[in-house]
Amino acid sequence: MVNPGAFRGARKVFLMGEKDTYSQAVEDGYVVEAVSKIQCRYFKRFPIDLPEEEDPTPEQLAAIDDDEIEPDFQEPDAEKMTMEEYVAEMEKLGSRQRKIAFKRGQIKRWLAYQHMKDHDVDSKANGAHNPYGALLYKLTGKEFVRPRAKTACNVWRKTQRAEIEAKVKALAAEKSIGKSAEQESGVAQKAWEEEVSNPASKAPQDHQRCILGLIRFMHPILDLICKATGWKASFIAGGPEPAHEGKLNIISVHSGMTTGNIPLDFSTLEREGYKKHFLPMYGRFLKKCYLVYGSYRRVSFPCAAA
DNA sequence: ATCCACGTTGTGGGATCAAT
DNA sequence: ATTGATCCCACAACGTGGAT
């Protein structure tokens, strides 16, 4: 047996059942909210005070009402007990809260790990490492940042500016500032600047990386175009693929569906004609683009990526 | 006995956020 | 640019069955 994992029995069964909800949330971009919801549902079924090795009965689980309002956990009342009792109660409350926080972390990690395993996610292709990051930055000219919420600390320190300023000045006078951090960030900064300002890489590996990420990159943009214009949008792209000895390939992405019970996108609705006429038309065009090299099959990418 | 393969867990430290 | 708080990821460590 391998490591049995943090969740077993009914707990594991429950979490397994939440995997789809989680994947949907990843796709639609509301992971944080979904995880919180799953955590709530988990604690409804498996209260933090229920021993780990103990499962609720199926009847108990079936009786759970997720919409039922959670009662607040009672804070100990200092007036109704001795100091020692109060301290003990507060410690109990604290340890219970730590336990909850830890369990929430476990649930979050478990869901992330399972999702990664099921969907074969390449973390390097996401987020900051997205090969389209630099391109997107160039296309839009600037980042599109969402408005930021205020933290309690930031609100508080507005009222303390004078004191903070004075203390900081006193401290800064005592300590000399190290150079190593400066150097370290200088290197990263240079790499970033190069990535943003340099022309797109011509290396076959980089082309292949971008080809593989094309759908993931284009789909959200097409969806946004549909929303912004009220139109339907399709995207078509093609050319030699380094990973297939430079053979021509066509990728198309469609956004927007027909009305009706079973909504269909452009290529699905017009499947026959799309395959018979549309793709060959585009293929003929591509062949004329790459024939310049003599044979589009061989010459375009002599050092095909592995 | 010892090493290897593997699925999983926990965490240190870097990245990011939200503000000035 | 700079800050502290928070978030997140890569990776080390773990547990255990199977191979040698």
mmCIF file of N, CA, C and O in Angstrom, chain A residues 214-301:
data_model
loop_
_atom_site.group_PDB
_atom_site.id
_atom_site.type_symbol
_atom_site.label_atom_id
_atom_site.label_comp_id
_atom_site.label_asym_id
_atom_site.label_seq_id
_atom_site.Cartn_x
_atom_site.Cartn_y
_atom_site.Cartn_z
ATOM 1 N N LEU A 214 -2.105 27.597 -27.875
ATOM 2 C CA LEU A 214 -2.909 28.540 -28.656
ATOM 3 C C LEU A 214 -4.387 28.543 -28.275
ATOM 4 O O LEU A 214 -4.992 29.608 -28.100
ATOM 5 N N ILE A 215 -4.954 27.361 -28.112
ATOM 6 C CA ILE A 215 -6.395 27.284 -27.815
ATOM 7 C C ILE A 215 -6.671 27.899 -26.455
ATOM 8 O O ILE A 215 -7.579 28.713 -26.296
ATOM 9 N N ARG A 216 -5.841 27.538 -25.484
ATOM 10 C CA ARG A 216 -6.021 28.063 -24.134
ATOM 11 C C ARG A 216 -5.921 29.596 -24.132
ATOM 12 O O ARG A 216 -6.552 30.284 -23.346
ATOM 13 N N PHE A 217 -5.066 30.101 -25.027
ATOM 14 C CA PHE A 217 -4.860 31.545 -25.103
ATOM 15 C C PHE A 217 -6.022 32.242 -25.806
ATOM 16 O O PHE A 217 -6.502 33.280 -25.382
ATOM 17 N N MET A 218 -6.482 31.633 -26.915
ATOM 18 C CA MET A 218 -7.468 32.304 -27.757
ATOM 19 C C MET A 218 -8.895 32.205 -27.232
ATOM 20 O O MET A 218 -9.692 33.115 -27.439
ATOM 21 N N HIS A 219 -9.224 31.096 -26.584
ATOM 22 C CA HIS A 219 -10.619 30.876 -26.202
ATOM 23 C C HIS A 219 -11.180 32.001 -25.337
ATOM 24 O O HIS A 219 -12.238 32.559 -25.658
ATOM 25 N N PRO A 220 -10.482 32.367 -24.264
ATOM 26 C CA PRO A 220 -11.027 33.444 -23.433
ATOM 27 C C PRO A 220 -11.164 34.752 -24.203
ATOM 28 O O PRO A 220 -12.104 35.513 -23.981
ATOM 29 N N ILE A 221 -10.240 35.009 -25.136
ATOM 30 C CA ILE A 221 -10.309 36.250 -25.913
ATOM 31 C C ILE A 221 -11.544 36.244 -26.806
ATOM 32 O O ILE A 221 -12.291 37.221 -26.873
ATOM 33 N N LEU A 222 -11.777 35.099 -27.473
ATOM 34 C CA LEU A 222 -12.966 35.003 -28.330
ATOM 35 C C LEU A 222 -14.234 35.163 -27.506
ATOM 36 O O LEU A 222 -15.175 35.843 -27.924
ATOM 37 N N ASP A 223 -14.249 34.536 -26.326
ATOM 38 C CA ASP A 223 -15.431 34.655 -25.466
ATOM 39 C C ASP A 223 -15.690 36.114 -25.114
ATOM 40 O O ASP A 223 -16.834 36.577 -25.123
ATOM 41 N N LEU A 224 -14.605 36.820 -24.807
ATOM 42 C CA LEU A 224 -14.749 38.232 -24.458
ATOM 43 C C LEU A 224 -15.264 39.046 -25.645
ATOM 44 O O LEU A 224 -16.110 39.930 -25.491
ATOM 45 N N ILE A 225 -14.737 38.726 -26.837
ATOM 46 C CA ILE A 225 -15.193 39.425 -28.043
ATOM 47 C C ILE A 225 -16.694 39.214 -28.221
ATOM 48 O O ILE A 225 -17.438 40.151 -28.507
ATOM 49 N N CYS A 226 -17.145 37.969 -28.032
ATOM 50 C CA CYS A 226 -18.570 37.667 -28.172
ATOM 51 C C CYS A 226 -19.389 38.503 -27.208
ATOM 52 O O CYS A 226 -20.416 39.070 -27.569
ATOM 53 N N LYS A 227 -18.898 38.562 -25.955
ATOM 54 C CA LYS A 227 -19.638 39.325 -24.946
ATOM 55 C C LYS A 227 -19.656 40.800 -25.294
ATOM 56 O O LYS A 227 -20.675 41.475 -25.159
ATOM 57 N N ALA A 228 -18.502 41.301 -25.758
ATOM 58 C CA ALA A 228 -18.370 42.739 -25.990
ATOM 59 C C ALA A 228 -19.121 43.201 -27.225
ATOM 60 O O ALA A 228 -19.565 44.343 -27.293
ATOM 61 N N THR A 229 -19.256 42.336 -28.222
ATOM 62 C CA THR A 229 -19.878 42.761 -29.479
ATOM 63 C C THR A 229 -21.277 42.199 -29.661
ATOM 64 O O THR A 229 -22.039 42.693 -30.485
ATOM 65 N N GLY A 230 -21.587 41.136 -28.922
ATOM 66 C CA GLY A 230 -22.845 40.445 -29.155
ATOM 67 C C GLY A 230 -22.800 39.587 -30.411
ATOM 68 O O GLY A 230 -23.806 39.060 -30.866
ATOM 69 N N TRP A 231 -21.578 39.421 -30.975
ATOM 70 C CA TRP A 231 -21.398 38.610 -32.169
ATOM 71 C C TRP A 231 -20.908 37.212 -31.807
ATOM 72 O O TRP A 231 -20.695 36.908 -30.636
ATOM 73 N N LYS A 232 -20.755 36.377 -32.832
ATOM 74 C CA LYS A 232 -20.087 35.093 -32.671
ATOM 75 C C LYS A 232 -18.692 35.245 -33.271
ATOM 76 O O LYS A 232 -18.506 36.038 -34.193
ATOM 77 N N ALA A 233 -17.726 34.487 -32.733
ATOM 78 C CA ALA A 233 -16.356 34.662 -33.220
ATOM 79 C C ALA A 233 -15.677 33.315 -33.454
ATOM 80 O O ALA A 233 -15.838 32.385 -32.673
ATOM 81 N N SER A 234 -14.935 33.220 -34.550
ATOM 82 C CA SER A 234 -14.136 32.033 -34.834
ATOM 83 C C SER A 234 -12.721 32.460 -35.175
ATOM 84 O O SER A 234 -12.511 33.545 -35.704
ATOM 85 N N PHE A 235 -11.817 31.578 -34.834
ATOM 86 C CA PHE A 235 -10.408 31.876 -35.068
ATOM 87 C C PHE A 235 -9.796 30.708 -35.810
ATOM 88 O O PHE A 235 -10.060 29.544 -35.476
ATOM 89 N N ILE A 236 -9.025 30.993 -36.831
ATOM 90 C CA ILE A 236 -8.358 29.900 -37.555
ATOM 91 C C ILE A 236 -6.891 30.247 -37.736
ATOM 92 O O ILE A 236 -6.537 31.395 -38.006
ATOM 93 N N ALA A 237 -6.045 29.256 -37.517
ATOM 94 C CA ALA A 237 -4.608 29.466 -37.652
ATOM 95 C C ALA A 237 -3.987 28.177 -38.147
ATOM 96 O O ALA A 237 -4.494 27.087 -37.880
ATOM 97 N N GLY A 238 -2.903 28.272 -38.891
ATOM 98 C CA GLY A 238 -2.265 27.064 -39.382
ATOM 99 C C GLY A 238 -0.860 27.322 -39.850
ATOM 100 O O GLY A 238 -0.454 28.474 -40.037
ATOM 101 N N GLY A 239 -0.115 26.216 -39.999
ATOM 102 C CA GLY A 239 1.262 26.313 -40.454
ATOM 103 C C GLY A 239 1.993 25.042 -40.080
ATOM 104 O O GLY A 239 1.384 24.088 -39.592
ATOM 105 N N PRO A 240 3.288 25.013 -40.334
ATOM 106 C CA PRO A 240 4.054 23.808 -40.042
ATOM 107 C C PRO A 240 4.251 23.615 -38.550
ATOM 108 O O PRO A 240 4.502 24.580 -37.826
ATOM 109 N N GLU A 241 4.132 22.373 -38.098
ATOM 110 C CA GLU A 241 4.323 22.079 -36.672
ATOM 111 C C GLU A 241 5.688 21.439 -36.447
ATOM 112 O O GLU A 241 5.968 20.368 -36.990
ATOM 113 N N PRO A 242 6.542 22.065 -35.662
ATOM 114 C CA PRO A 242 7.879 21.538 -35.413
ATOM 115 C C PRO A 242 7.853 20.098 -34.906
ATOM 116 O O PRO A 242 8.667 19.271 -35.312
ATOM 117 N N ALA A 243 6.883 19.778 -34.030
ATOM 118 C CA ALA A 243 6.858 18.440 -33.421
ATOM 119 C C ALA A 243 6.484 17.362 -34.426
ATOM 120 O O ALA A 243 6.675 16.186 -34.173
ATOM 121 N N HIS A 244 5.930 17.759 -35.594
ATOM 122 C CA HIS A 244 5.570 16.759 -36.596
ATOM 123 C C HIS A 244 6.334 16.992 -37.885
ATOM 124 O O HIS A 244 5.750 17.066 -38.965
ATOM 125 N N GLU A 245 7.608 17.135 -37.784
ATOM 126 C CA GLU A 245 8.512 17.328 -38.918
ATOM 127 C C GLU A 245 8.053 18.462 -39.817
ATOM 128 O O GLU A 245 8.253 18.437 -41.030
ATOM 129 N N GLY A 246 7.390 19.439 -39.240
ATOM 130 C CA GLY A 246 6.984 20.582 -40.042
ATOM 131 C C GLY A 246 5.769 20.343 -40.910
ATOM 132 O O GLY A 246 5.496 21.107 -41.823
ATOM 133 N N LYS A 247 5.018 19.265 -40.626
ATOM 134 C CA LYS A 247 3.775 19.032 -41.375
ATOM 135 C C LYS A 247 2.782 20.136 -41.065
ATOM 136 O O LYS A 247 2.706 20.614 -39.935
ATOM 137 N N LEU A 248 1.990 20.477 -42.077
ATOM 138 C CA LEU A 248 1.012 21.547 -41.867
ATOM 139 C C LEU A 248 -0.101 21.078 -40.929
ATOM 140 O O LEU A 248 -0.550 19.938 -41.002
ATOM 141 N N ASN A 249 -0.509 21.982 -40.069
ATOM 142 C CA ASN A 249 -1.631 21.689 -39.177
ATOM 143 C C ASN A 249 -2.504 22.933 -39.090
ATOM 144 O O ASN A 249 -2.030 24.045 -39.269
ATOM 145 N N ILE A 250 -3.783 22.702 -38.863
ATOM 146 C CA ILE A 250 -4.710 23.828 -38.727
ATOM 147 C C ILE A 250 -5.399 23.733 -37.370
ATOM 148 O O ILE A 250 -5.821 22.655 -36.960
ATOM 149 N N ILE A 251 -5.456 24.849 -36.683
ATOM 150 C CA ILE A 251 -6.167 24.897 -35.408
ATOM 151 C C ILE A 251 -7.280 25.929 -35.528
ATOM 152 O O ILE A 251 -7.050 27.027 -36.038
ATOM 153 N N SER A 252 -8.486 25.540 -35.110
ATOM 154 C CA SER A 252 -9.558 26.530 -35.121
ATOM 155 C C SER A 252 -10.253 26.554 -33.768
ATOM 156 O O SER A 252 -10.347 25.540 -33.094
ATOM 157 N N VAL A 253 -10.659 27.736 -33.371
ATOM 158 C CA VAL A 253 -11.340 27.924 -32.095
ATOM 159 C C VAL A 253 -12.626 28.687 -32.368
ATOM 160 O O VAL A 253 -12.616 29.664 -33.119
ATOM 161 N N HIS A 254 -13.709 28.223 -31.765
ATOM 162 C CA HIS A 254 -14.998 28.876 -32.019
ATOM 163 C C HIS A 254 -15.645 29.294 -30.711
ATOM 164 O O HIS A 254 -15.622 28.558 -29.735
ATOM 165 N N SER A 255 -16.225 30.462 -30.731
ATOM 166 C CA SER A 255 -16.962 30.912 -29.570
ATOM 167 C C SER A 255 -18.335 31.397 -30.023
ATOM 168 O O SER A 255 -18.463 32.022 -31.069
ATOM 169 N N GLY A 256 -19.333 31.076 -29.224
ATOM 170 C CA GLY A 256 -20.693 31.457 -29.591
ATOM 171 C C GLY A 256 -21.463 30.252 -30.090
ATOM 172 O O GLY A 256 -20.955 29.457 -30.878
ATOM 173 N N MET A 257 -22.682 30.081 -29.594
ATOM 174 C CA MET A 257 -23.476 28.891 -29.899
ATOM 175 C C MET A 257 -24.809 29.284 -30.526
ATOM 176 O O MET A 257 -25.301 30.403 -30.337
ATOM 177 N N THR A 258 -25.403 28.325 -31.231
ATOM 178 C CA THR A 258 -26.750 28.524 -31.758
ATOM 179 C C THR A 258 -27.755 28.495 -30.611
ATOM 180 O O THR A 258 -27.454 28.015 -29.527
ATOM 181 N N THR A 259 -28.958 29.010 -30.846
ATOM 182 C CA THR A 259 -30.011 28.896 -29.844
ATOM 183 C C THR A 259 -30.592 27.488 -29.890
ATOM 184 O O THR A 259 -30.257 26.700 -30.772
ATOM 185 N N GLY A 260 -31.458 27.160 -28.961
ATOM 186 C CA GLY A 260 -32.108 25.850 -28.970
ATOM 187 C C GLY A 260 -31.662 24.985 -27.818
ATOM 188 O O GLY A 260 -30.807 25.379 -27.019
ATOM 189 N N ASN A 261 -32.272 23.811 -27.743
ATOM 190 C CA ASN A 261 -32.003 22.898 -26.627
ATOM 191 C C ASN A 261 -30.575 22.406 -26.627
ATOM 192 O O ASN A 261 -29.988 22.187 -25.581
ATOM 193 N N ILE A 262 -30.043 22.154 -27.831
ATOM 194 C CA ILE A 262 -28.669 21.670 -27.916
ATOM 195 C C ILE A 262 -27.839 22.701 -28.664
ATOM 196 O O ILE A 262 -27.768 22.689 -29.896
ATOM 197 N N PRO A 263 -27.212 23.637 -27.943
ATOM 198 C CA PRO A 263 -26.452 24.696 -28.591
ATOM 199 C C PRO A 263 -25.219 24.124 -29.287
ATOM 200 O O PRO A 263 -24.537 23.256 -28.746
ATOM 201 N N LEU A 264 -24.970 24.598 -30.500
ATOM 202 C CA LEU A 264 -23.815 24.111 -31.266
ATOM 203 C C LEU A 264 -22.963 25.288 -31.706
ATOM 204 O O LEU A 264 -23.484 26.367 -31.991
ATOM 205 N N ASP A 265 -21.641 25.046 -31.779
ATOM 206 C CA ASP A 265 -20.800 26.114 -32.317
ATOM 207 C C ASP A 265 -20.681 25.947 -33.839
ATOM 208 O O ASP A 265 -21.182 24.972 -34.408
ATOM 209 N N PHE A 266 -20.028 26.914 -34.463
ATOM 210 C CA PHE A 266 -19.962 26.963 -35.921
ATOM 211 C C PHE A 266 -19.476 25.656 -36.538
ATOM 212 O O PHE A 266 -20.134 25.073 -37.400
ATOM 213 N N SER A 267 -18.335 25.158 -36.067
ATOM 214 C CA SER A 267 -17.745 23.989 -36.730
ATOM 215 C C SER A 267 -18.575 22.736 -36.481
ATOM 216 O O SER A 267 -18.594 21.832 -37.305
ATOM 217 N N THR A 268 -19.261 22.684 -35.347
ATOM 218 C CA THR A 268 -20.084 21.501 -35.061
ATOM 219 C C THR A 268 -21.345 21.519 -35.914
ATOM 220 O O THR A 268 -21.736 20.500 -36.492
ATOM 221 N N LEU A 269 -21.982 22.672 -36.007
ATOM 222 C CA LEU A 269 -23.217 22.787 -36.789
ATOM 223 C C LEU A 269 -22.940 22.519 -38.260
ATOM 224 O O LEU A 269 -23.667 21.781 -38.921
ATOM 225 N N GLU A 270 -21.864 23.087 -38.774
ATOM 226 C CA GLU A 270 -21.565 22.994 -40.211
ATOM 227 C C GLU A 270 -20.455 21.979 -40.448
ATOM 228 O O GLU A 270 -19.615 22.160 -41.326
ATOM 229 N N ARG A 271 -20.451 20.915 -39.651
ATOM 230 C CA ARG A 271 -19.351 19.962 -39.641
ATOM 231 C C ARG A 271 -18.966 19.496 -41.062
ATOM 232 O O ARG A 271 -17.804 19.555 -41.459
ATOM 233 N N GLU A 272 -19.980 19.033 -41.817
ATOM 234 C CA GLU A 272 -19.745 18.503 -43.162
ATOM 235 C C GLU A 272 -19.019 19.512 -44.047
ATOM 236 O O GLU A 272 -17.916 19.259 -44.517
ATOM 237 N N GLY A 273 -19.665 20.655 -44.207
ATOM 238 C CA GLY A 273 -19.126 21.686 -45.091
ATOM 239 C C GLY A 273 -17.807 22.231 -44.570
ATOM 240 O O GLY A 273 -16.903 22.543 -45.331
ATOM 241 N N TYR A 274 -17.721 22.298 -43.250
ATOM 242 C CA TYR A 274 -16.512 22.830 -42.632
ATOM 243 C C TYR A 274 -15.312 21.964 -42.990
ATOM 244 O O TYR A 274 -14.249 22.457 -43.369
ATOM 245 N N LYS A 275 -15.533 20.634 -42.907
ATOM 246 C CA LYS A 275 -14.437 19.706 -43.217
ATOM 247 C C LYS A 275 -14.181 19.622 -44.708
ATOM 248 O O LYS A 275 -13.044 19.515 -45.149
ATOM 249 N N LYS A 276 -15.295 19.631 -45.486
ATOM 250 C CA LYS A 276 -15.174 19.376 -46.918
ATOM 251 C C LYS A 276 -14.676 20.613 -47.671
ATOM 252 O O LYS A 276 -13.928 20.486 -48.635
ATOM 253 N N HIS A 277 -15.110 21.784 -47.233
ATOM 254 C CA HIS A 277 -14.779 22.978 -48.010
ATOM 255 C C HIS A 277 -13.867 23.963 -47.273
ATOM 256 O O HIS A 277 -12.880 24.417 -47.803
ATOM 257 N N PHE A 278 -14.254 24.242 -46.021
ATOM 258 C CA PHE A 278 -13.577 25.327 -45.313
ATOM 259 C C PHE A 278 -12.112 24.998 -45.023
ATOM 260 O O PHE A 278 -11.202 25.739 -45.393
ATOM 261 N N LEU A 279 -11.886 23.853 -44.376
ATOM 262 C CA LEU A 279 -10.503 23.490 -44.036
ATOM 263 C C LEU A 279 -9.620 23.306 -45.270
ATOM 264 O O LEU A 279 -8.489 23.809 -45.297
ATOM 265 N N PRO A 280 -10.106 22.588 -46.322
ATOM 266 C CA PRO A 280 -9.267 22.465 -47.528
ATOM 267 C C PRO A 280 -8.924 23.817 -48.149
ATOM 268 O O PRO A 280 -7.806 24.018 -48.613
ATOM 269 N N MET A 281 -9.881 24.749 -48.110
ATOM 270 C CA MET A 281 -9.598 26.084 -48.649
ATOM 271 C C MET A 281 -8.420 26.706 -47.910
ATOM 272 O O MET A 281 -7.474 27.208 -48.506
ATOM 273 N N TYR A 282 -8.496 26.626 -46.611
ATOM 274 C CA TYR A 282 -7.437 27.242 -45.809
ATOM 275 C C TYR A 282 -6.117 26.494 -46.000
ATOM 276 O O TYR A 282 -5.043 27.090 -46.052
ATOM 277 N N GLY A 283 -6.241 25.170 -46.139
ATOM 278 C CA GLY A 283 -5.056 24.340 -46.383
ATOM 279 C C GLY A 283 -4.356 24.734 -47.677
ATOM 280 O O GLY A 283 -3.125 24.827 -47.728
ATOM 281 N N ARG A 284 -5.145 24.979 -48.722
ATOM 282 C CA ARG A 284 -4.556 25.385 -49.996
ATOM 283 C C ARG A 284 -3.789 26.686 -49.836
ATOM 284 O O ARG A 284 -2.692 26.852 -50.365
ATOM 285 N N PHE A 285 -4.392 27.590 -49.066
ATOM 286 C CA PHE A 285 -3.733 28.874 -48.798
ATOM 287 C C PHE A 285 -2.394 28.643 -48.091
ATOM 288 O O PHE A 285 -1.356 29.182 -48.483
ATOM 289 N N LEU A 286 -2.421 27.782 -47.073
ATOM 290 C CA LEU A 286 -1.188 27.543 -46.308
ATOM 291 C C LEU A 286 -0.108 26.950 -47.179
ATOM 292 O O LEU A 286 1.064 27.331 -47.092
ATOM 293 N N LYS A 287 -0.488 26.014 -48.035
ATOM 294 C CA LYS A 287 0.508 25.376 -48.904
ATOM 295 C C LYS A 287 1.215 26.425 -49.750
ATOM 296 O O LYS A 287 2.403 26.330 -50.015
ATOM 297 N N LYS A 288 0.441 27.424 -50.161
ATOM 298 C CA LYS A 288 1.053 28.482 -50.972
ATOM 299 C C LYS A 288 1.968 29.369 -50.139
ATOM 300 O O LYS A 288 2.850 30.021 -50.662
ATOM 301 N N CYS A 289 1.726 29.387 -48.848
ATOM 302 C CA CYS A 289 2.577 30.198 -47.973
ATOM 303 C C CYS A 289 3.927 29.539 -47.752
ATOM 304 O O CYS A 289 4.953 30.200 -47.635
ATOM 305 N N TYR A 290 3.922 28.217 -47.636
ATOM 306 C CA TYR A 290 5.159 27.542 -47.231
ATOM 307 C C TYR A 290 5.873 26.858 -48.373
ATOM 308 O O TYR A 290 6.961 26.357 -48.202
ATOM 309 N N LEU A 291 5.248 26.840 -49.565
ATOM 310 C CA LEU A 291 5.900 26.248 -50.731
ATOM 311 C C LEU A 291 7.176 26.981 -51.091
ATOM 312 O O LEU A 291 8.056 26.430 -51.718
ATOM 313 N N VAL A 292 7.271 28.224 -50.663
ATOM 314 C CA VAL A 292 8.445 29.041 -50.956
ATOM 315 C C VAL A 292 9.734 28.283 -50.644
ATOM 316 O O VAL A 292 10.728 28.423 -51.315
ATOM 317 N N TYR A 293 9.651 27.459 -49.605
ATOM 318 C CA TYR A 293 10.846 26.753 -49.164
ATOM 319 C C TYR A 293 11.137 25.516 -50.001
ATOM 320 O O TYR A 293 12.034 24.759 -49.706
ATOM 321 N N GLY A 294 10.335 25.256 -51.037
ATOM 322 C CA GLY A 294 10.540 24.057 -51.841
ATOM 323 C C GLY A 294 9.575 22.994 -51.396
ATOM 324 O O GLY A 294 8.761 22.521 -52.157
ATOM 325 N N SER A 295 9.643 22.606 -50.163
ATOM 326 C CA SER A 295 8.677 21.664 -49.611
ATOM 327 C C SER A 295 8.348 22.075 -48.193
ATOM 328 O O SER A 295 9.209 22.122 -47.347
ATOM 329 N N TYR A 296 7.101 22.380 -47.950
ATOM 330 C CA TYR A 296 6.721 22.809 -46.617
ATOM 331 C C TYR A 296 6.944 21.713 -45.596
ATOM 332 O O TYR A 296 7.005 21.942 -44.415
ATOM 333 N N ARG A 297 7.046 20.466 -46.062
ATOM 334 C CA ARG A 297 7.157 19.351 -45.138
ATOM 335 C C ARG A 297 8.539 19.274 -44.489
ATOM 336 O O ARG A 297 8.671 18.877 -43.363
ATOM 337 N N ARG A 298 9.569 19.601 -45.239
ATOM 338 C CA ARG A 298 10.901 19.348 -44.719
ATOM 339 C C ARG A 298 11.630 20.595 -44.238
ATOM 340 O O ARG A 298 12.204 20.599 -43.171
ATOM 341 N N VAL A 299 11.578 21.631 -45.040
ATOM 342 C CA VAL A 299 12.577 22.665 -44.873
ATOM 343 C C VAL A 299 12.285 23.663 -43.750
ATOM 344 O O VAL A 299 13.203 24.189 -43.146
ATOM 345 N N SER A 300 11.011 23.859 -43.473
ATOM 346 C CA SER A 300 10.681 24.920 -42.552
ATOM 347 C C SER A 300 11.327 24.765 -41.186
ATOM 348 O O SER A 300 11.825 25.713 -40.602
ATOM 349 N N PHE A 301 11.314 23.553 -40.682
ATOM 350 C CA PHE A 301 11.864 23.316 -39.349
ATOM 351 C C PHE A 301 12.799 22.124 -39.381
ATOM 352 O O PHE A 301 12.430 21.018 -38.999
#
